[in-house]
Short mmCIF file of C-alpha atoms and ligand atoms in Angstrom, two decimals:
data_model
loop_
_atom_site.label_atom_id
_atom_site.label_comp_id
_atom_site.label_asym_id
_atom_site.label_seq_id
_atom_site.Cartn_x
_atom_site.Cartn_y
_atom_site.Cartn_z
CA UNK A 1 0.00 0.00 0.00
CA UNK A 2 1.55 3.36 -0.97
CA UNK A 3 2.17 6.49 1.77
CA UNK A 4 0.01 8.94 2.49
CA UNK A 5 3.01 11.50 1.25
CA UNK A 6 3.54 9.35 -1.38
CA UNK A 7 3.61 11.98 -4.58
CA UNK A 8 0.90 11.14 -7.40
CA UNK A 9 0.65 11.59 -11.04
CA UNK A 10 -2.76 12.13 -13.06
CA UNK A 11 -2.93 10.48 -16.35
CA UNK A 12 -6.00 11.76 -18.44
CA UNK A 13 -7.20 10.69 -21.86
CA UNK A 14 -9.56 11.44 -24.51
CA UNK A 15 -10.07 8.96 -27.87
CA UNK A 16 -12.36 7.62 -30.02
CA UNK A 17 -14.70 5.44 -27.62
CA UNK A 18 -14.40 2.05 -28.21
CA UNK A 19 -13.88 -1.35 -26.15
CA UNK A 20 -10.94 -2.08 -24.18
CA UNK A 21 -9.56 0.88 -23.12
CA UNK A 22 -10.43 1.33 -19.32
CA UNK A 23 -8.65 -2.37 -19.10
CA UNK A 24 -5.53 -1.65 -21.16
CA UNK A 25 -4.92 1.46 -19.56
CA UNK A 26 -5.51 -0.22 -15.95
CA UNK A 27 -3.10 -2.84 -17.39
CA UNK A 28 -0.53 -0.40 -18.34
CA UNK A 29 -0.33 0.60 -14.91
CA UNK A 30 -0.68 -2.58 -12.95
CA UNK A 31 2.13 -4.06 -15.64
CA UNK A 32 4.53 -0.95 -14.33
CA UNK A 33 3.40 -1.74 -10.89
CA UNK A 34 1.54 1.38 -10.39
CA UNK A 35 -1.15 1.97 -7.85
CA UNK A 36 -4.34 3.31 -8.48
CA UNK A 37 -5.89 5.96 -6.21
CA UNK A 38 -8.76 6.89 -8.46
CA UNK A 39 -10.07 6.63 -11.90
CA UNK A 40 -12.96 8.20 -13.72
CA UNK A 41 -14.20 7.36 -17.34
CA UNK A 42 -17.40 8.63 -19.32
CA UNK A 43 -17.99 7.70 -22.89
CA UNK A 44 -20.10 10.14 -24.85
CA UNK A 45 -22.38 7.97 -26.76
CA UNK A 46 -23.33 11.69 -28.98
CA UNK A 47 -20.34 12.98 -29.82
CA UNK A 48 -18.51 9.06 -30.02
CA UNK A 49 -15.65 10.31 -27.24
CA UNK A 50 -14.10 8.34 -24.81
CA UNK A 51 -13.18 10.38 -21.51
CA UNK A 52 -10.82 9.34 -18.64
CA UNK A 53 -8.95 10.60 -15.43
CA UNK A 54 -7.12 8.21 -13.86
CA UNK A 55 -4.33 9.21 -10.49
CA UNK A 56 -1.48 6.84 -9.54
CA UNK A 57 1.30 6.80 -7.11
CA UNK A 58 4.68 6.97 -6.85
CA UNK A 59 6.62 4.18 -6.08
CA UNK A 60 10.42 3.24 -5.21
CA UNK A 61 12.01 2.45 -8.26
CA UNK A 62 9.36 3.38 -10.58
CA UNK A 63 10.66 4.68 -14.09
CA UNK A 64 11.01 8.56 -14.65
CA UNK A 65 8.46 10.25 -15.78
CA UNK A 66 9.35 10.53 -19.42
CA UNK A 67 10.22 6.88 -19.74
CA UNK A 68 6.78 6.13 -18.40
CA UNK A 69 5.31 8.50 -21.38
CA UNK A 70 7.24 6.73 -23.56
CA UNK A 71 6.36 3.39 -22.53
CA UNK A 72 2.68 4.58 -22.42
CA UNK A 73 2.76 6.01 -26.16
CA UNK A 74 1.96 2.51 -27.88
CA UNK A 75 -0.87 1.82 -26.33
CA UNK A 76 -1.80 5.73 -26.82
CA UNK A 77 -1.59 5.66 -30.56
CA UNK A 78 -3.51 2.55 -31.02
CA UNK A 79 -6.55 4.17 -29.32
CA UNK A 80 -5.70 7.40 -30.81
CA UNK A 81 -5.49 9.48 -27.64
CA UNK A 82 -4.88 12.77 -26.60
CA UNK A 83 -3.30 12.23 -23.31
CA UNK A 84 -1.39 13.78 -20.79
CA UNK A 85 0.80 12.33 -17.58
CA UNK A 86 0.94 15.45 -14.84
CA UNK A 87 3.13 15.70 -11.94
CA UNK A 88 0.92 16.08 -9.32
CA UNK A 89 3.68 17.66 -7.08
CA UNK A 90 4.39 20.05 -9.58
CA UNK A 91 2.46 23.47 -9.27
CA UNK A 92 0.46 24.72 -12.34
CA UNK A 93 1.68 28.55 -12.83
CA UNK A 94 -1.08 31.34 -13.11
CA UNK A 95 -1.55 34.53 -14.62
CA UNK A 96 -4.16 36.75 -13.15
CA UNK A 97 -5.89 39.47 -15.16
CA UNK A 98 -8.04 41.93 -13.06
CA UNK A 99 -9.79 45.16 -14.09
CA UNK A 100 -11.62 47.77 -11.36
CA UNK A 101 -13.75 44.79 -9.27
CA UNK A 102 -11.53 42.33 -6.61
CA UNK A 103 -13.81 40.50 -5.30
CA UNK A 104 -12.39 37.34 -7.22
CA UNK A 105 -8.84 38.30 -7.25
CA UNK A 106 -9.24 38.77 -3.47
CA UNK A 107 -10.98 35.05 -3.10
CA UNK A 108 -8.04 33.76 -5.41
CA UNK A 109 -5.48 35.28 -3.31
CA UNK A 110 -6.86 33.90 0.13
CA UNK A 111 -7.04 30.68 -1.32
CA UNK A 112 -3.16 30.88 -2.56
CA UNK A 113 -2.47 32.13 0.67
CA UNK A 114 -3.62 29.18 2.79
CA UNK A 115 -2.62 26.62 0.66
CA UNK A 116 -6.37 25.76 -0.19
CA UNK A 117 -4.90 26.38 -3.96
CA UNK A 118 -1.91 24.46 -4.56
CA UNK A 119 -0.81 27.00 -7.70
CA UNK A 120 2.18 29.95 -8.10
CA UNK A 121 1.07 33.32 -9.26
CA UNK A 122 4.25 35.01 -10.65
CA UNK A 123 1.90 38.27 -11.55
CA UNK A 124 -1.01 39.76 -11.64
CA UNK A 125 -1.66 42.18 -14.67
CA UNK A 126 -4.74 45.03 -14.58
CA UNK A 127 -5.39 47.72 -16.72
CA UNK A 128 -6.23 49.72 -13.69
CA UNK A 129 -3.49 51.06 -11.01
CA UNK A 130 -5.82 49.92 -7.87
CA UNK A 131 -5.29 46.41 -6.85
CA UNK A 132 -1.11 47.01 -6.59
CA UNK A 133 -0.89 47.08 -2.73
CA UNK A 134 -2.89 44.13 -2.20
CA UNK A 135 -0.74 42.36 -4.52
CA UNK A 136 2.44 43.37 -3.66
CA UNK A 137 1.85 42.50 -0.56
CA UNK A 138 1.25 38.65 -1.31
CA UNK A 139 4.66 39.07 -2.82
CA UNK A 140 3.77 39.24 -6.37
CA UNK A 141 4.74 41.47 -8.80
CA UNK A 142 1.53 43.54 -10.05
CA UNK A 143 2.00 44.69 -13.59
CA UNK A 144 -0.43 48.14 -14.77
CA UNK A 145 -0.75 47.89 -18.39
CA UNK A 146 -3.63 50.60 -19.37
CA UNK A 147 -5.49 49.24 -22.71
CA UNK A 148 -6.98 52.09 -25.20
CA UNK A 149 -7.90 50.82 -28.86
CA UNK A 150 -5.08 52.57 -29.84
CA UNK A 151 -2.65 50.70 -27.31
CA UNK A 152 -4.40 47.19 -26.99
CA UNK A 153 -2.19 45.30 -29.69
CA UNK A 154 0.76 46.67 -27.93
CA UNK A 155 -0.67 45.74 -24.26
CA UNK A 156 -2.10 42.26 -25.36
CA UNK A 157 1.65 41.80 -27.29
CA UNK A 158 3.25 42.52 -23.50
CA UNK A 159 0.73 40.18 -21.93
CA UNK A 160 1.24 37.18 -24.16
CA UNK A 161 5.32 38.08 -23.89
CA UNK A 162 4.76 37.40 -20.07
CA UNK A 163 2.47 34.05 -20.37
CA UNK A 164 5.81 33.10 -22.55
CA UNK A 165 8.70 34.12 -20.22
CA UNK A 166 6.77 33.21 -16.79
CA UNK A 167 5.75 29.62 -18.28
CA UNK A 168 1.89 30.16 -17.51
CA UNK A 169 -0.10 27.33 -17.15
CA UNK A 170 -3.32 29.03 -17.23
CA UNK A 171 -4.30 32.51 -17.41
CA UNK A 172 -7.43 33.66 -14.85
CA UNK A 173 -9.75 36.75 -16.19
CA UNK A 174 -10.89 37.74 -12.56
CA UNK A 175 -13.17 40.35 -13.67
CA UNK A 176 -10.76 41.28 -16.82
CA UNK A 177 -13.09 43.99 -18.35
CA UNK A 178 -11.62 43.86 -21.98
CA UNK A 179 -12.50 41.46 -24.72
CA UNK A 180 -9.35 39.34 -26.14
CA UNK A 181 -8.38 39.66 -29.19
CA UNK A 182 -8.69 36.40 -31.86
CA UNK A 183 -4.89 36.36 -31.78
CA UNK A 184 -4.77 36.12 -28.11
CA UNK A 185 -7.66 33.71 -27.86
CA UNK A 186 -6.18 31.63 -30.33
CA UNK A 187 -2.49 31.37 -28.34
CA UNK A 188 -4.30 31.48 -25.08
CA UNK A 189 -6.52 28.27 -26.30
CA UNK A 190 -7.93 26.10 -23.43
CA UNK A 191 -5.76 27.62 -20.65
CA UNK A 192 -7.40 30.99 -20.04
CA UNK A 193 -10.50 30.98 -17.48
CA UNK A 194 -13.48 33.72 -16.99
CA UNK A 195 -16.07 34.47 -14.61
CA UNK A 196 -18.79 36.00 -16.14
CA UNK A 197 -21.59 37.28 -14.38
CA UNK A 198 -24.58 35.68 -15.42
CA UNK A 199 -26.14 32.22 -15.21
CA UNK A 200 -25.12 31.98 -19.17
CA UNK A 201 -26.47 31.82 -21.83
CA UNK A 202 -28.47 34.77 -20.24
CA UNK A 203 -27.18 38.18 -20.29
CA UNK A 204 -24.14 38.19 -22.32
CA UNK A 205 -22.30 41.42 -22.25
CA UNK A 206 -21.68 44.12 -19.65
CA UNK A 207 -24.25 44.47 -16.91
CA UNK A 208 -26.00 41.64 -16.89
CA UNK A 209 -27.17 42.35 -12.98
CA UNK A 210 -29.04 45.22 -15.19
CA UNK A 211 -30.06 43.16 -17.71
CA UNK A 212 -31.80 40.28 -15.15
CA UNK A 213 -32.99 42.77 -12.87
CA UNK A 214 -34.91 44.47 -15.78
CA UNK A 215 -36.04 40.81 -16.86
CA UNK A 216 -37.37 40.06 -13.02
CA UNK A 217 -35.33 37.18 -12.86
CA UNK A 218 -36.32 35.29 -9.87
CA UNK A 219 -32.46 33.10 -9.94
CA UNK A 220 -28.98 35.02 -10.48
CA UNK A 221 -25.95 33.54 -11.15
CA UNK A 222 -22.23 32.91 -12.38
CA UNK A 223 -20.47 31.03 -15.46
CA UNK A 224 -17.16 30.23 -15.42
CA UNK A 225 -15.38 29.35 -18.46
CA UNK A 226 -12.66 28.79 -21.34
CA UNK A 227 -12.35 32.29 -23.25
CA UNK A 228 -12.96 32.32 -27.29
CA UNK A 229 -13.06 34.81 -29.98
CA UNK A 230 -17.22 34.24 -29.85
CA UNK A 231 -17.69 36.51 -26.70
CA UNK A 232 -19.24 34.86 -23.70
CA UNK A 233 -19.57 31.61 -25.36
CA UNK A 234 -16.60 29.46 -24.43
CA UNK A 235 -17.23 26.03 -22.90
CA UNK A 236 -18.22 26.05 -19.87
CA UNK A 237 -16.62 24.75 -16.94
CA UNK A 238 -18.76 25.68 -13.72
CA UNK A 239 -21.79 27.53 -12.63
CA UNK A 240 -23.72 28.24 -10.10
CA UNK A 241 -27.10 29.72 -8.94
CA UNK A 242 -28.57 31.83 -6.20
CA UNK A 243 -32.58 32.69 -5.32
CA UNK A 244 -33.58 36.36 -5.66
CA UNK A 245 -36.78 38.21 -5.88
CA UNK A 246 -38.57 41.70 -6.87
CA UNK A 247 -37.18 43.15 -3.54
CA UNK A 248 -33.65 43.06 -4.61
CA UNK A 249 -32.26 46.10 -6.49
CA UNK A 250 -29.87 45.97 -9.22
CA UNK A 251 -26.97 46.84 -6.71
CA UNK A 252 -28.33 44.16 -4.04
CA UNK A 253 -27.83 41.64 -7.63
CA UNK A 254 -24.01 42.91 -8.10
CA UNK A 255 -23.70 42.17 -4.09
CA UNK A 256 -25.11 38.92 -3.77
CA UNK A 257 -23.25 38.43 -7.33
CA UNK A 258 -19.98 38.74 -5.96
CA UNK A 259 -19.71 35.95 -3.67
CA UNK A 260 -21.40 33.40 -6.45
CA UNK A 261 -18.83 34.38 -8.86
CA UNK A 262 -15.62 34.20 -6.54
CA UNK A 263 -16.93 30.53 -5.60
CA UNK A 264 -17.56 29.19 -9.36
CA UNK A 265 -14.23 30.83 -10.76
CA UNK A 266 -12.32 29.47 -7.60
CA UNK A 267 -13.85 26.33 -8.49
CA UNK A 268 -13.29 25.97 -11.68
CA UNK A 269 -9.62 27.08 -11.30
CA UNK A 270 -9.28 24.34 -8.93
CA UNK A 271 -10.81 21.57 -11.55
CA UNK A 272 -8.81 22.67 -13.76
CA UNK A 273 -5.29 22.53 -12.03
CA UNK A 274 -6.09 19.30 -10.83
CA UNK A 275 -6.65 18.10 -14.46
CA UNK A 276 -10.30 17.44 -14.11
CA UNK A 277 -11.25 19.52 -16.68
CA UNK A 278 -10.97 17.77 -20.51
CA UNK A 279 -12.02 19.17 -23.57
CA UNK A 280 -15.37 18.21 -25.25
CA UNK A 281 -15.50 20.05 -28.21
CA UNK A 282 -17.68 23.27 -27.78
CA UNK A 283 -17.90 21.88 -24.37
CA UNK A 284 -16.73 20.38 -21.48
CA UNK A 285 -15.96 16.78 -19.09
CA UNK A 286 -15.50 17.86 -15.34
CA UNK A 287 -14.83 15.12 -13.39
CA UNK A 288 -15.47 16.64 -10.09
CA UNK A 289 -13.59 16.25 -6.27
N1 LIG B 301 -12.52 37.14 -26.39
C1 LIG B 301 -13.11 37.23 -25.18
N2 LIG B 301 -12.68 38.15 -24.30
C2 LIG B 301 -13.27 38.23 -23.09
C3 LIG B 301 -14.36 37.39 -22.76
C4 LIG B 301 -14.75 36.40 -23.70
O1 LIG B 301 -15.67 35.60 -23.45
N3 LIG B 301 -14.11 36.37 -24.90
N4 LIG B 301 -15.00 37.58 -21.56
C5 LIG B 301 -14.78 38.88 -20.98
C6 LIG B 301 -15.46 39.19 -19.71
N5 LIG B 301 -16.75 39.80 -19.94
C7 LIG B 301 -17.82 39.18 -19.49
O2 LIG B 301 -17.70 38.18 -18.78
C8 LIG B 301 -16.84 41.04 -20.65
C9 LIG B 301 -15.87 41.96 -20.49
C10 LIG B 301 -15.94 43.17 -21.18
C11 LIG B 301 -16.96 43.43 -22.04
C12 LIG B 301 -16.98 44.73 -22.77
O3 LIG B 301 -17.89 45.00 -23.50
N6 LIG B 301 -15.89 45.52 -22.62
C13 LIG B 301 -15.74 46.78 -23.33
C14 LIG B 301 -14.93 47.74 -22.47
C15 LIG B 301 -15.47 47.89 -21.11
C16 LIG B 301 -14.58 48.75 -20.21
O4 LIG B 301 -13.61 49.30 -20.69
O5 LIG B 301 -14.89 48.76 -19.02
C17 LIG B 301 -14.86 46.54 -24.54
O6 LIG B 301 -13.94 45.71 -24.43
O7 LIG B 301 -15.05 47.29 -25.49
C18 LIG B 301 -17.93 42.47 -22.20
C19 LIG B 301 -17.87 41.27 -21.50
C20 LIG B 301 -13.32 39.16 -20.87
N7 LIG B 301 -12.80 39.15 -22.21
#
């Protein structure tokens, strides 16, 4: 039986659904003498995908960790699978984009802070000078880069140059008030998160607490999800929901809001550093904690 510090690895797959996978992948393992902690599979009898997320652990001896790609890449191609083995010990490394509200950047933070989110955040970028002192002191380097049209080639250019020379896994929009360019949606392809904030596909856009209050919505909510050229339309990875009624004002929405949308983007930051998250097209497989 492995250690309860023992480190673990997550192996995740998608292919072409067909028999015999969940056993020669389990066989894989058990033939390197690999233990399995937990594994997840779904098979999407629409779209004709196989999904899977399986964790292992270390043990003495075992090979390193690009000998056990290697070895695994036979069995990979003759599934056809886009797969993946993580180090679990190793941190994923985000980039945090915030405009004028820190609510989420703030929930992001606390969670970094007590170890609730096992990632590194070598910067935070806004295009606003007011978050800097809460930053800075968390000890990360808080980058102003105002965006005009004029300027927002050059300021997306500077943002992409850090996701290069910082080695970002994944790029967070924590209330990041400016619509990507294609260019930058197209490099920044399933690793760069938003929180939007509306129970999508309703009220897409700015002010959607507007929007729902003018609508007499009697639910509010939060999306978060993968960012695209097609605004507000990315797959989505979480959501969540909260009761209102007539009473509540438009500002009592953008209160109430706040809390909804630091928990979803929190949690679907966390999916997807744990490699829970895989790709499903225009959508998405979450295999959830
Ligand atoms: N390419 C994409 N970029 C961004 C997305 C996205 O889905 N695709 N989401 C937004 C966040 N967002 C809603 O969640 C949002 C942000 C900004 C706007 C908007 O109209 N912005 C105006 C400027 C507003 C300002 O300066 O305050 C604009 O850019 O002209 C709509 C929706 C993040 N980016």
């Amino acid at each position: 039986m492995p250690t309860i510090a023992a480190k673990h690895f997550v192996l995740t797959i998608t292919c072409p659904d067909t028999i015999g996978i969940v056993a020669a992948v389990s066989g894989f393992l058990s033939g390197q003498d690999l233990f399995i902690t937990k594994s997840e599979h779904f098979g999407d009898s629409i779209g004709g995908r196989f999904f899977m997320r399986t964790v292992f652990v270390e043990r003495p001896g075992m090979p390193a960790l690009d000998d056990l790609r290697a070895a695994f890449e036979p069995l990979a191609e003759r599934f056809q699978m886009d797969w993946a083995i993580h180090d679990g010990s190793v941190k994923p490394r985000l980039l945090i984009l915030v405009s004028k509200f820190d609510h989420c950047l703030n929930d992001l933070l606390y969670r970094y802070r007590n170890g609730a989110l096992p990632v590194e955040i070598p910067a935070v970028v806004s295009n606003h000078p007011d978050f800097q002192r809460v930053v800075e002191w968390h000890g990360i380097p808080y980058h102003h880069l105002p965006v005009t049209r004029e300027t927002k080639a050059s300021q997306e250019a500077a943002i992409l140059e850090m996701v290069d020379r910082l080695n970002i896994d994944l790029v967070v929009l924590a209330r990041y008030m400016q619509v990507l360019s294609p260019e930058l949606c197209a490099a920044l392809s399933w690793r760069c998160i938003n929180i939007h904030h509306s129970f999508l596909p309703s009220f897409k856009g700015a002010k959607p607490y507007h929007q729902a209050h003018a609508r007499g919505v009697k639910l509010i909510g939060a999306t978060a999800h993968y960012v695209t050229t097609d605004l507000d339309e990315g797959p989505i990875i979480e959501q969540a929901v909260e009761r209102v009624d007539h009473a509540h004002t438009p500002d009592d929405l953008v209160a109430l809001g706040r809390d909804i949308e630091s928990v979803v983007l929190a949690r679907a930051v966390q999916d997807h550093v744990e490699h829970r998250v895989l790709p499903n097209g225009t959508r998405t497989v979450v295999f959830r904690r």
